[in-house]
CSV table of C-alpha atoms (C1' of nucleotides) in Angstrom, one decimal:
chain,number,residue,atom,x,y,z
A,1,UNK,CA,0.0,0.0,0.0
A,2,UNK,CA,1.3,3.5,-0.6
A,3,UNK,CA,0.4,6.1,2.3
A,4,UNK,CA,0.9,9.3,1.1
A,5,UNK,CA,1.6,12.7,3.0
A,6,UNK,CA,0.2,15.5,2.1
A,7,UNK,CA,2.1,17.8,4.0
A,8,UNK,CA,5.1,18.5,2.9
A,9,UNK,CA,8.6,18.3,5.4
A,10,UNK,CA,8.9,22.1,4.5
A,11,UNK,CA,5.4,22.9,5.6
A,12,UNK,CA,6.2,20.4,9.0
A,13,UNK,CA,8.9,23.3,9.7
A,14,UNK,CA,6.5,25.8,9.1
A,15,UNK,CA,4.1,24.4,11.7
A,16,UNK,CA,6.5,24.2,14.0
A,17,UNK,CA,7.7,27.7,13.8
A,18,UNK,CA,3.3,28.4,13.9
A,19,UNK,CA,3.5,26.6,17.3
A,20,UNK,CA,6.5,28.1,18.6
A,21,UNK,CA,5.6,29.4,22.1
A,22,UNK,CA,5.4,33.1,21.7
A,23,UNK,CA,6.6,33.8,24.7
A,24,UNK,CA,10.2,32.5,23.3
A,25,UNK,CA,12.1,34.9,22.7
A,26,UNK,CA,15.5,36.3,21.2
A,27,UNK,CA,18.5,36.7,23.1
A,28,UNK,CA,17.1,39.9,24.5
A,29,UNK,CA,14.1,38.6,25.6
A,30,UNK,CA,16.3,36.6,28.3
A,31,UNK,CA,13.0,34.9,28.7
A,32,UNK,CA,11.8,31.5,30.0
A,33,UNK,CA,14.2,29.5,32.1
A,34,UNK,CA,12.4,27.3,34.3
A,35,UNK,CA,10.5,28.6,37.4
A,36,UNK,CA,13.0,28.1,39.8
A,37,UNK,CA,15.8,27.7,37.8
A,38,UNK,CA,17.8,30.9,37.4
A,39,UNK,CA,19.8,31.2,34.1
A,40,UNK,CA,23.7,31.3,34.8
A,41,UNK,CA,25.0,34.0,33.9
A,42,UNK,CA,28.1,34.6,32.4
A,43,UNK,CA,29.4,38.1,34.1
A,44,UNK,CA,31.1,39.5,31.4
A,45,UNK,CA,33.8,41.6,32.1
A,46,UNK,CA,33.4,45.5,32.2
A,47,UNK,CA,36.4,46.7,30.2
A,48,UNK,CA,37.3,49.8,31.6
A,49,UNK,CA,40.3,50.4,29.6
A,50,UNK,CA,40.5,52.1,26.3
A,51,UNK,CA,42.8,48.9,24.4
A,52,UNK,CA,42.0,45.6,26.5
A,53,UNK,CA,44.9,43.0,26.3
A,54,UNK,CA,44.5,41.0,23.1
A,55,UNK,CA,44.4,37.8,25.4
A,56,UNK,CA,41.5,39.4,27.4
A,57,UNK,CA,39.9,40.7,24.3
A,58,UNK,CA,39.6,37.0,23.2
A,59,UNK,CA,38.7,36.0,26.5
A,60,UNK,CA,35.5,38.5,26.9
A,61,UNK,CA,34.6,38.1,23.0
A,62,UNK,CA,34.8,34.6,23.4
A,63,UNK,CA,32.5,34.7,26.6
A,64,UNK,CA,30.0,36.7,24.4
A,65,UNK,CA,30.1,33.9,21.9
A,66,UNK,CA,29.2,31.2,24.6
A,67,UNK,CA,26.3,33.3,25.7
A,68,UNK,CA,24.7,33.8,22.4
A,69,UNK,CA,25.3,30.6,21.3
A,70,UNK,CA,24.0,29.4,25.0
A,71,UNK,CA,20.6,31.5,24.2
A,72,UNK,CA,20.2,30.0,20.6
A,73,UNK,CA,20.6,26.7,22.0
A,74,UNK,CA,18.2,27.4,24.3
A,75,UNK,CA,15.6,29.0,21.9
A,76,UNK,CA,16.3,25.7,19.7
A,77,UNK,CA,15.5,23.3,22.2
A,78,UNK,CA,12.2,25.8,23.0
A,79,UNK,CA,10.9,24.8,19.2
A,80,UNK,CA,11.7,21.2,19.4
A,81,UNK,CA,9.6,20.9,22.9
A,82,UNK,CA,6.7,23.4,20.9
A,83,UNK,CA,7.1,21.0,18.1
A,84,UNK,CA,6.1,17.8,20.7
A,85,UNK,CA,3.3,20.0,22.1
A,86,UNK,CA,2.2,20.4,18.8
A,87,UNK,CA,2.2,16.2,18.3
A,88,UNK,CA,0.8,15.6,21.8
A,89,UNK,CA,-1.8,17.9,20.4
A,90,UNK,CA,-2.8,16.0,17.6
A,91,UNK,CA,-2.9,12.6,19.1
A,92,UNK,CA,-5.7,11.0,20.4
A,93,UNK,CA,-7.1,11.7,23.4
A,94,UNK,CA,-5.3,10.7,27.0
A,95,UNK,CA,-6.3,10.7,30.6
A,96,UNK,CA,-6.1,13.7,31.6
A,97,UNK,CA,-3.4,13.8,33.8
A,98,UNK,CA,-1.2,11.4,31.1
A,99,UNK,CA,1.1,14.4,29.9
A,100,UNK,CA,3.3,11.7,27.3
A,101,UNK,CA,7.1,12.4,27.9
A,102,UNK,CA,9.1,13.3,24.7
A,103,UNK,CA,9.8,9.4,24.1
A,104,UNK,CA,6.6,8.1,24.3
A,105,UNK,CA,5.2,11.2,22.6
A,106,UNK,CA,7.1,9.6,19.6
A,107,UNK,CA,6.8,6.2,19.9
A,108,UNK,CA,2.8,6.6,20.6
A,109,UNK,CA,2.6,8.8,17.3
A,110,UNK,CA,4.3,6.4,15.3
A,111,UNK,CA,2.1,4.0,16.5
A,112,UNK,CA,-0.6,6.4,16.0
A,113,UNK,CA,0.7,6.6,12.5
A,114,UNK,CA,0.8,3.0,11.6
A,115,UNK,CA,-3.2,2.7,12.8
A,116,UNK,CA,-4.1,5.2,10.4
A,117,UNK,CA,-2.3,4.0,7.8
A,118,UNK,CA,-3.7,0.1,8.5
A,119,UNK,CA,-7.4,2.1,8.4
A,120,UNK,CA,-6.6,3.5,4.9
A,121,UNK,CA,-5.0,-0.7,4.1
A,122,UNK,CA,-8.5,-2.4,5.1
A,123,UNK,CA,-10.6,0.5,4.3
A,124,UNK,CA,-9.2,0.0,-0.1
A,125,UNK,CA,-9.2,-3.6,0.4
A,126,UNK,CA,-12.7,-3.3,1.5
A,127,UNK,CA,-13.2,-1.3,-1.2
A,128,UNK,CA,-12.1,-4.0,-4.3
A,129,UNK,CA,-13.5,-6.7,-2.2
A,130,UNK,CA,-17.2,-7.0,-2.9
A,131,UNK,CA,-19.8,-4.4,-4.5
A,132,UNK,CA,-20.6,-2.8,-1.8
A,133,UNK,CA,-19.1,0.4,-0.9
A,134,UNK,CA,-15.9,0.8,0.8
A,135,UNK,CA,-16.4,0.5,4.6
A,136,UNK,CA,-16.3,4.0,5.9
A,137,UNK,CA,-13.3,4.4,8.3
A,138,UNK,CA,-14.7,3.8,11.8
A,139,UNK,CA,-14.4,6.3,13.9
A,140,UNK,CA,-11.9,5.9,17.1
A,141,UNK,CA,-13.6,6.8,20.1
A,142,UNK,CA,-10.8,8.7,21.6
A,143,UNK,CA,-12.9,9.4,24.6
A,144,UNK,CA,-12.4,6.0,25.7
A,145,UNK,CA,-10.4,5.1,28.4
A,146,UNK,CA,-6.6,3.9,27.6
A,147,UNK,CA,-5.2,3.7,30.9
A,148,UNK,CA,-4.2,0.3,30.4
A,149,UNK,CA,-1.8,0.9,27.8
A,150,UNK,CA,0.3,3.2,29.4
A,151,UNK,CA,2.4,-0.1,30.3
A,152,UNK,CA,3.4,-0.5,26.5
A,153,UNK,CA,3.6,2.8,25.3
A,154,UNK,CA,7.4,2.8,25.4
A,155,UNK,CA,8.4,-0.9,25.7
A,156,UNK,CA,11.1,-1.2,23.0
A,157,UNK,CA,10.0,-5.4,22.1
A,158,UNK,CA,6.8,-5.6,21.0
A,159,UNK,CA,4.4,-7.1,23.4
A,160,UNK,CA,2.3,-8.9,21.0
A,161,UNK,CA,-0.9,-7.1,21.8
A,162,UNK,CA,-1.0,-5.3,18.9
A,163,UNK,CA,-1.7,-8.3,16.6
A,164,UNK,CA,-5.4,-8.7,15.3
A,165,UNK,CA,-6.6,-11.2,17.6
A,166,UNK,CA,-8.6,-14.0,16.2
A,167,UNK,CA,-11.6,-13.0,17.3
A,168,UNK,CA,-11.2,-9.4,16.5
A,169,UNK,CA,-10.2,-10.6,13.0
A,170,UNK,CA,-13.3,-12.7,13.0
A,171,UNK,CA,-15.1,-9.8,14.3
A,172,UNK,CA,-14.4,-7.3,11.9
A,173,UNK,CA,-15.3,-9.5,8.9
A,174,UNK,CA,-18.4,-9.7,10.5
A,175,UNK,CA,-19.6,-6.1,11.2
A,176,UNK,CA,-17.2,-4.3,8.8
A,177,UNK,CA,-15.7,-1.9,11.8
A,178,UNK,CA,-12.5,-2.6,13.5
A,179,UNK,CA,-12.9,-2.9,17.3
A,180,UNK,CA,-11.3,0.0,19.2
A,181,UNK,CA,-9.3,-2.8,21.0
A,182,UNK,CA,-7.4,-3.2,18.0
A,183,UNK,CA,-6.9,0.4,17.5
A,184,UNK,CA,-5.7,1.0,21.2
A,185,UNK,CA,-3.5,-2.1,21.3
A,186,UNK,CA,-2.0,-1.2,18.0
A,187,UNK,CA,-1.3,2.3,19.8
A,188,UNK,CA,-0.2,1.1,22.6
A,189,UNK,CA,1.7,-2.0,21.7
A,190,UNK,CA,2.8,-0.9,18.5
A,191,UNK,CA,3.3,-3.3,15.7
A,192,UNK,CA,5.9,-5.7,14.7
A,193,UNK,CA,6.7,-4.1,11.8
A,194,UNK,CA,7.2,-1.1,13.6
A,195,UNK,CA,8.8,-2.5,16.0
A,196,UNK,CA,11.0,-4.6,14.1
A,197,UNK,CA,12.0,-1.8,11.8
A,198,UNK,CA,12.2,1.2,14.3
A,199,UNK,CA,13.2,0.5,17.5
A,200,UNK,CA,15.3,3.4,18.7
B,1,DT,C1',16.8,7.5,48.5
B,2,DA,C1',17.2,5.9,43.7
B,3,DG,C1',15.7,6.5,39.3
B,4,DG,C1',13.3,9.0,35.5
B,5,DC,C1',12.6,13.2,33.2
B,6,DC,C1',13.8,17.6,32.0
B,7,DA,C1',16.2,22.2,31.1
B,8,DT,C1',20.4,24.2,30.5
B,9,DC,C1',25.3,24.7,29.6
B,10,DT,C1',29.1,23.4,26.9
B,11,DG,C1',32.4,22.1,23.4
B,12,DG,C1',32.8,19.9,19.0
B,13,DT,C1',31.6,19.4,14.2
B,14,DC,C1',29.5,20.7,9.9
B,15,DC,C1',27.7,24.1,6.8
B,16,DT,C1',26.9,28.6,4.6
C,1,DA,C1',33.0,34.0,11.3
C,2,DG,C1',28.8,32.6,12.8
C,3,DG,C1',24.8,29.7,13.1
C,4,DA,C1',22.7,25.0,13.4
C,5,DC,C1',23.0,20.7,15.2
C,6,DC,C1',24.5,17.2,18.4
C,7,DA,C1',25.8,14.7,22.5
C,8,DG,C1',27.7,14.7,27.1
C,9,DA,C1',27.6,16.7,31.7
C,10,DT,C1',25.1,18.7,35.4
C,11,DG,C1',21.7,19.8,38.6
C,12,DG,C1',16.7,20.3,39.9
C,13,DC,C1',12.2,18.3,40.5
C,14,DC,C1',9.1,14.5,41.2
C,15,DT,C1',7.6,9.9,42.3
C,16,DA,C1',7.7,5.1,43.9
DNA sequence: TAGGCCATCTGGTCCT
DNA sequence: AGGACCAGATGGCCTA
């Protein structure tokens, strides 16, 4: 099956930079270290003199180089982290309080990923199967509760539950929706493929 | 208290 | 030269 994506990588960088926290900002914002955590500051040395040393020159320019390149690190790290919000955003629905760390952020949407793309597999087979009409994607209830899969969410080997059980198989020939259990063991358990070809 | 997660600093490397 | 990216180090916070 061929997935395509319709959004571009270039147009990825652009939501990112939408998403960007605006209260980021540049090197004179001085802006957002964490409550708690005061920025170190480099003290920079008040050159009094009218021709500094050439070593101290070096020294303080140098210094001014760590700091801006200390604040553009910073701001960097700022869009990555506005980039996961953005993905955490997107994904379906958790428990409230289940704020997904960055690694499970990206194992859960690649998971997420695979699902939709397994949707858009059965949903064309379904489609050149018979005469009736394509079964319509069936909706995931995202309202429903996944607690239980927090356990697999970032297990590196693949704990089996995402395979279509026999009797969800069974049960999908049968109505023509797949049973959310698929869907949220497939999130949560990923797949083999997946697993097999992406671990890290 | 140990371990996980995170933000930040830092120096190195690559690219423009 | 300077910016972007990366990985290691460090310390704070939180939870079991």
């Amino acid at each position: 099956m061929s997935l395509k994506l319709w959004c571009a990588p270039n147009d990825l960088r652009a939501l990112g930079a939408a998403h960007a926290s605006p209260d980021i900002t540049g090197p004179e914002g001085e802006p957002d270290a964490a409550p708690g955590k005061p920025l170190k500051v480099f003290a920079r040395r008040a050159s009094r003199t009218k021709s500094p040393k050439p070593r101290e020159e070096q020294s303080a320019r140098r210094g001014r180089r760590r700091v801006k390149a200390n604040d553009r690190e910073r701001h960097r790290m700022h869009n990555l982290n506005s980039a996961l919000d953005a993905l955490r955003s997107i994904l379906p629905a958790l428990p409230e309080d289940a704020k997904l760390t960055k690694i499970e952020t990206l194992r859960f949407a690649r998971n997420y990923i695979w699902v939709l793309a397994e949707t858009l597999r059965m949903g064309e087979q379904r489609g050149h199967a018979g005469d009736h009409p394509p079964a319509a994607v069936p909706d995931l209830d995202l309202d429903s509760p996944v607690s239980d899969c927090s356990a697999g969410w970032d297990s590196a080997s693949p704990p089996g539950s995402c395979r279509v059980s026999s009797a969800d198989a069974s049960a999908r020939e049968g109505s023509g929706s797949i049973p959310l259990k698929f869907y949220f063991t497939s999130l949560c358990g990923g797949s083999d493929f997946i697993n097999s070809t992406w671990h890290h």
